[in-house]
Amino acid sequence: MSRPLLLTARRSRVIFSLRDKPVGSFPAHTIPLFTATISTCAAGLLWYFSHLTAAVTALGLSVLAFVIHRLRRVSAGLRESEGKIKSLIESSPGLVWAFYFDKRPAFISRDGCGYSAAEWQAGGPEFFISLCMPDVRPRLKKALEYIRTTGEGVTNLRLTLLEKNKKREHSFLVNMTPVLDGAARVVGVQGVNHDITELETTQKALRESEARFWDIVETAHDLAWSTDREGCWTYLNQATRHIYGFEAEQMLGRKMSEVAHPDHMEKDGQAFRRVLEGKEVTQYETTHLHQDGSARHLSFNIKPRIDSGWNIIGAMGTARDITEQKLYQHQLEHLAEHDALTGLHNRHYFQRELNKMMVNAHRNQETFGLLYIDIDNFKYVNDTLGHTAGDQLLIELSLLQRERLRKGDILARFGGDEFTVLLHNMDQQKIREVAESFHQLFESYTFVQNDKVFDIRVSIGAALILNGVSSASDVLAQADLACALAKSGGRNQIHIYDPADLAKAGMASDMGWSRKIREALEHNRFMLLFQPIIKTKDHLIEHYEVLLRMRSEDDTLTAPGAFLSTAERFGLIHMIDRWVVEHAIARLGELHHQGMHHCFSINLSGRAFQDEELLPRIREALEKNSLDPYALMFEITETAAISHMAHAKEFIEQLKALGCRFALDDFGSGFSSYGYLKFLPVDYLKIDGNFVQRLADDPVDQAMVQSMNQVAHALGKQTIAECVENEASLQLLRAYNVDCAQGFYLGRPLPEINR
């Protein structure tokens, strides 16, 4: 226990005592000194504390000023952040909101669904619920109750709200969290509504588009497919049923090579390896096998299959079944070399083989033979029983002659009722024996039709193909001459060609067309006539057809039907084609320079495709006469085009590349199918005159003309009706929408063109 300190004075000593107990004493003279010391210390302490107080006060004021400054800066920062947050919320594409369960004022960032922010704020959660479509209101109520009771948030709640005008529904994706007070109690809910209406619309359209795409892919006639790097199918559409005879599911995981034709496996493998190297393969044709073992010809388009890391993980593409197209192409190729009626080789094929034999005869010193067979009484059968019976006769005679052929010999239908036979390993004696065997074949044959019996007789001319014979046309001329001698000798005979035959009386004159043609070419005795072709709608001249005539020494004009067949047999037809083309282009050039901008349609022979010089001459003539190629149109007959399908197509495309146009003449005269028209890029179809001459009186001709015109227009081609001879026919053609017409009724061929 502390005791107070007491000071007492006794004479000369100062005694310190604790209560009544003395502690010590000082001499009396030290008291003033002690007193001064105490005073000095007190003054020092007073000075120190006064200054300390000032320092502390200054320090406190400084700290307070710093705190105030910082508070101001923080307050400014908070206001700035608050403004940014408010601006961010107001510019947010989502609707930001907060509601209190105790009806305190709510927060809403902007208008929504046609309602103002004030309406949202006043309505609270109940207003939010009322805007929902009836089927989703329970969902929102449960979500709000869940937040109130658990204090947990709700994410990606899909709601559908109706606009104020009730015209449109909006889809929202809603995220909600609880609003807590200071005691961590849930007092409200806050959230963001993301409008996903356009997104859902886009996604729906995308899904529908994707569904349509897959519907198209799955139902497509073409095969859609993909494989891995090992060539195993990873996807196939339902075209597998048609192409392979399997369901797509049955083929998945199997290798593509399992259905490849053995002859194409190596080639297919090379194509697949190119794709795995990053190359695309287009229009690759191969052959695969159907389940039943039949071959399916396919055209593949293949590209690499690439993953997200740009690694090639396989192949993908499409495949078109071209089996029918290949079959049709084969049929067309067959028709190009075979007679459509009898199935025998046609004239084009026969002459090609004859040229080969000529080469062998010169090169290998081989000797061949040629028979020229003409049916003596075919015209009588045809006129008596009709064309159907005549066709049946030709078919039966073709089968009859096939039986007599040796291996390697070639039988052809050379003309209407003419057959030719190429014979290997012949001499004078052998060719006579073979000719007699063919003659005997016909002697023993009888044609029966409609209870009528006809004995068929033939005249046969024969010629040897020797090393000394100059050309194929000479051999044909010799056999033709021999056949003519057999006919002139009374028919139903055989004649073997002898060089002395040319000197026989009257024969040189009968076979003199070759000489006349050469002389006409040499002395320029061919001439051109021009017949107008008019538009049926307005009678304006569309163009002029260029027609050829041969003028004799006495100025008599001969139509080409009299000499063109001879020109073909003697190899002079190319010279005639060139003469016509060069003179027609020169004449058209003159007219254009005179201001008459007409167009010409030039007829070409059926052998024009074989003349390699013709196209360069056309190009040269156009340049020489400074003529627009569009002013020229060329014509070939339908029969010639079909007989030389591949060459015709190539020739037409080359002329069209120059800018010229093309017409198919005598359309409907010699072919029963329109399918070949898809392969010939002609601009006009000239309807054969046999269908037009009696058009006004014959319902069958009317139906045929309408049919041909409709097919032509469906293929994007224009039509020209030939041989229009009266106004009634012209009116019908106009009614059928036939584009153009020509004939004597509209204008005869003339040597000059008037303005």
mmCIF file of C-alpha atoms in Angstrom, residues 171-303:
data_model
loop_
_atom_site.group_PDB
_atom_site.id
_atom_site.type_symbol
_atom_site.label_atom_id
_atom_site.label_comp_id
_atom_site.label_asym_id
_atom_site.label_seq_id
_atom_site.Cartn_x
_atom_site.Cartn_y
_atom_site.Cartn_z
ATOM 1 C CA SER A 171 -38.297 -15.560 -75.555
ATOM 2 C CA PHE A 172 -35.931 -14.733 -72.694
ATOM 3 C CA LEU A 173 -33.098 -16.504 -70.962
ATOM 4 C CA VAL A 174 -33.209 -15.253 -67.329
ATOM 5 C CA ASN A 175 -30.452 -15.352 -64.671
ATOM 6 C CA MET A 176 -31.547 -14.415 -61.102
ATOM 7 C CA THR A 177 -29.762 -14.006 -57.735
ATOM 8 C CA PRO A 178 -31.083 -13.028 -54.252
ATOM 9 C CA VAL A 179 -30.848 -9.500 -52.775
ATOM 10 C CA LEU A 180 -29.554 -9.685 -49.155
ATOM 11 C CA ASP A 181 -29.781 -7.144 -46.354
ATOM 12 C CA GLY A 182 -27.119 -6.453 -43.675
ATOM 13 C CA ALA A 183 -28.138 -9.519 -41.727
ATOM 14 C CA ALA A 184 -27.759 -11.734 -44.834
ATOM 15 C CA ARG A 185 -31.515 -12.180 -45.143
ATOM 16 C CA VAL A 186 -33.156 -12.530 -48.588
ATOM 17 C CA VAL A 187 -35.175 -9.380 -49.123
ATOM 18 C CA GLY A 188 -35.557 -9.436 -52.869
ATOM 19 C CA VAL A 189 -34.375 -10.813 -56.182
ATOM 20 C CA GLN A 190 -32.336 -9.301 -58.973
ATOM 21 C CA GLY A 191 -31.542 -10.534 -62.454
ATOM 22 C CA VAL A 192 -31.009 -10.049 -66.170
ATOM 23 C CA ASN A 193 -33.403 -10.977 -68.999
ATOM 24 C CA HIS A 194 -31.569 -11.824 -72.225
ATOM 25 C CA ASP A 195 -33.882 -11.558 -75.238
ATOM 26 C CA ILE A 196 -33.214 -14.657 -77.340
ATOM 27 C CA THR A 197 -36.212 -14.299 -79.665
ATOM 28 C CA GLU A 198 -34.129 -13.591 -82.775
ATOM 29 C CA LEU A 199 -31.614 -16.214 -81.743
ATOM 30 C CA GLU A 200 -34.353 -18.816 -81.386
ATOM 31 C CA THR A 201 -35.870 -17.725 -84.695
ATOM 32 C CA THR A 202 -32.468 -18.025 -86.351
ATOM 33 C CA GLN A 203 -31.806 -21.354 -84.698
ATOM 34 C CA LYS A 204 -35.217 -22.616 -85.744
ATOM 35 C CA ALA A 205 -34.585 -21.487 -89.329
ATOM 36 C CA LEU A 206 -31.161 -23.113 -89.160
ATOM 37 C CA ARG A 207 -32.640 -26.344 -87.859
ATOM 38 C CA GLU A 208 -35.310 -26.284 -90.542
ATOM 39 C CA SER A 209 -32.701 -25.510 -93.184
ATOM 40 C CA GLU A 210 -30.481 -28.274 -91.884
ATOM 41 C CA ALA A 211 -33.446 -30.641 -91.838
ATOM 42 C CA ARG A 212 -34.286 -29.711 -95.425
ATOM 43 C CA PHE A 213 -30.650 -30.169 -96.374
ATOM 44 C CA TRP A 214 -30.507 -33.630 -94.850
ATOM 45 C CA ASP A 215 -33.874 -34.486 -96.383
ATOM 46 C CA ILE A 216 -32.461 -33.523 -99.760
ATOM 47 C CA VAL A 217 -29.221 -35.407 -99.124
ATOM 48 C CA GLU A 218 -30.993 -38.497 -97.863
ATOM 49 C CA THR A 219 -33.517 -38.572 -100.690
ATOM 50 C CA ALA A 220 -31.082 -37.483 -103.419
ATOM 51 C CA HIS A 221 -30.600 -39.794 -106.374
ATOM 52 C CA ASP A 222 -26.868 -39.067 -106.208
ATOM 53 C CA LEU A 223 -24.767 -40.838 -103.600
ATOM 54 C CA ALA A 224 -23.462 -38.614 -100.767
ATOM 55 C CA TRP A 225 -20.695 -40.263 -98.762
ATOM 56 C CA SER A 226 -17.582 -39.940 -96.611
ATOM 57 C CA THR A 227 -14.768 -42.299 -95.577
ATOM 58 C CA ASP A 228 -11.884 -42.398 -93.128
ATOM 59 C CA ARG A 229 -8.245 -42.548 -94.211
ATOM 60 C CA GLU A 230 -8.463 -46.332 -94.620
ATOM 61 C CA GLY A 231 -11.277 -45.950 -97.136
ATOM 62 C CA CYS A 232 -14.017 -47.255 -94.825
ATOM 63 C CA TRP A 233 -17.433 -45.689 -95.254
ATOM 64 C CA THR A 234 -18.348 -43.337 -92.390
ATOM 65 C CA TYR A 235 -21.498 -41.902 -93.971
ATOM 66 C CA LEU A 236 -23.775 -42.917 -96.847
ATOM 67 C CA ASN A 237 -27.187 -41.623 -97.860
ATOM 68 C CA GLN A 238 -30.088 -43.755 -99.001
ATOM 69 C CA ALA A 239 -28.937 -43.763 -102.644
ATOM 70 C CA THR A 240 -27.022 -46.907 -101.683
ATOM 71 C CA ARG A 241 -30.239 -48.875 -102.174
ATOM 72 C CA HIS A 242 -30.358 -47.988 -105.863
ATOM 73 C CA ILE A 243 -26.640 -48.058 -106.580
ATOM 74 C CA TYR A 244 -25.457 -50.989 -104.472
ATOM 75 C CA GLY A 245 -28.636 -52.775 -103.432
ATOM 76 C CA PHE A 246 -27.753 -52.405 -99.730
ATOM 77 C CA GLU A 247 -29.109 -50.234 -96.945
ATOM 78 C CA ALA A 248 -26.686 -47.507 -95.862
ATOM 79 C CA GLU A 249 -26.366 -49.073 -92.396
ATOM 80 C CA GLN A 250 -25.184 -52.331 -93.956
ATOM 81 C CA MET A 251 -22.268 -50.610 -95.681
ATOM 82 C CA LEU A 252 -20.973 -48.354 -92.894
ATOM 83 C CA GLY A 253 -17.552 -49.476 -91.729
ATOM 84 C CA ARG A 254 -16.917 -51.504 -94.876
ATOM 85 C CA LYS A 255 -14.197 -50.481 -97.301
ATOM 86 C CA MET A 256 -15.074 -48.769 -100.537
ATOM 87 C CA SER A 257 -12.806 -51.224 -102.363
ATOM 88 C CA GLU A 258 -15.201 -54.058 -101.454
ATOM 89 C CA VAL A 259 -17.735 -52.787 -104.009
ATOM 90 C CA ALA A 260 -15.208 -51.692 -106.653
ATOM 91 C CA HIS A 261 -15.064 -53.574 -109.941
ATOM 92 C CA PRO A 262 -11.846 -55.630 -110.108
ATOM 93 C CA ASP A 263 -10.797 -53.894 -113.322
ATOM 94 C CA HIS A 264 -10.939 -50.479 -111.598
ATOM 95 C CA MET A 265 -9.454 -51.196 -108.149
ATOM 96 C CA GLU A 266 -5.933 -49.981 -108.933
ATOM 97 C CA LYS A 267 -7.194 -46.821 -110.617
ATOM 98 C CA ASP A 268 -9.591 -46.155 -107.709
ATOM 99 C CA GLY A 269 -6.726 -46.554 -105.244
ATOM 100 C CA GLN A 270 -4.640 -43.995 -107.104
ATOM 101 C CA ALA A 271 -7.508 -41.499 -107.072
ATOM 102 C CA PHE A 272 -8.058 -42.029 -103.314
ATOM 103 C CA ARG A 273 -4.354 -41.497 -102.578
ATOM 104 C CA ARG A 274 -4.410 -38.201 -104.482
ATOM 105 C CA VAL A 275 -7.264 -37.040 -102.265
ATOM 106 C CA LEU A 276 -5.357 -37.999 -99.097
ATOM 107 C CA GLU A 277 -2.512 -35.816 -100.424
ATOM 108 C CA GLY A 278 -4.896 -32.830 -100.403
ATOM 109 C CA LYS A 279 -6.012 -32.813 -104.037
ATOM 110 C CA GLU A 280 -9.594 -32.760 -105.301
ATOM 111 C CA VAL A 281 -10.767 -35.247 -107.919
ATOM 112 C CA THR A 282 -13.710 -34.243 -110.110
ATOM 113 C CA GLN A 283 -15.820 -36.229 -112.553
ATOM 114 C CA TYR A 284 -13.815 -39.366 -111.920
ATOM 115 C CA GLU A 285 -15.549 -42.248 -113.686
ATOM 116 C CA THR A 286 -15.302 -45.771 -112.376
ATOM 117 C CA THR A 287 -17.342 -48.939 -112.097
ATOM 118 C CA HIS A 288 -18.709 -50.477 -108.888
ATOM 119 C CA LEU A 289 -20.701 -53.639 -108.362
ATOM 120 C CA HIS A 290 -24.343 -53.934 -107.326
ATOM 121 C CA GLN A 291 -25.384 -56.594 -104.855
ATOM 122 C CA ASP A 292 -26.758 -58.657 -107.759
ATOM 123 C CA GLY A 293 -23.364 -58.551 -109.483
ATOM 124 C CA SER A 294 -24.312 -56.032 -112.178
ATOM 125 C CA ALA A 295 -21.950 -53.190 -112.987
ATOM 126 C CA ARG A 296 -22.880 -49.629 -112.042
ATOM 127 C CA HIS A 297 -21.008 -46.849 -113.800
ATOM 128 C CA LEU A 298 -20.399 -43.943 -111.407
ATOM 129 C CA SER A 299 -19.023 -40.421 -111.737
ATOM 130 C CA PHE A 300 -17.320 -39.305 -108.499
ATOM 131 C CA ASN A 301 -16.481 -35.842 -107.180
ATOM 132 C CA ILE A 302 -14.080 -36.272 -104.255
ATOM 133 C CA LYS A 303 -12.411 -33.841 -101.861
#
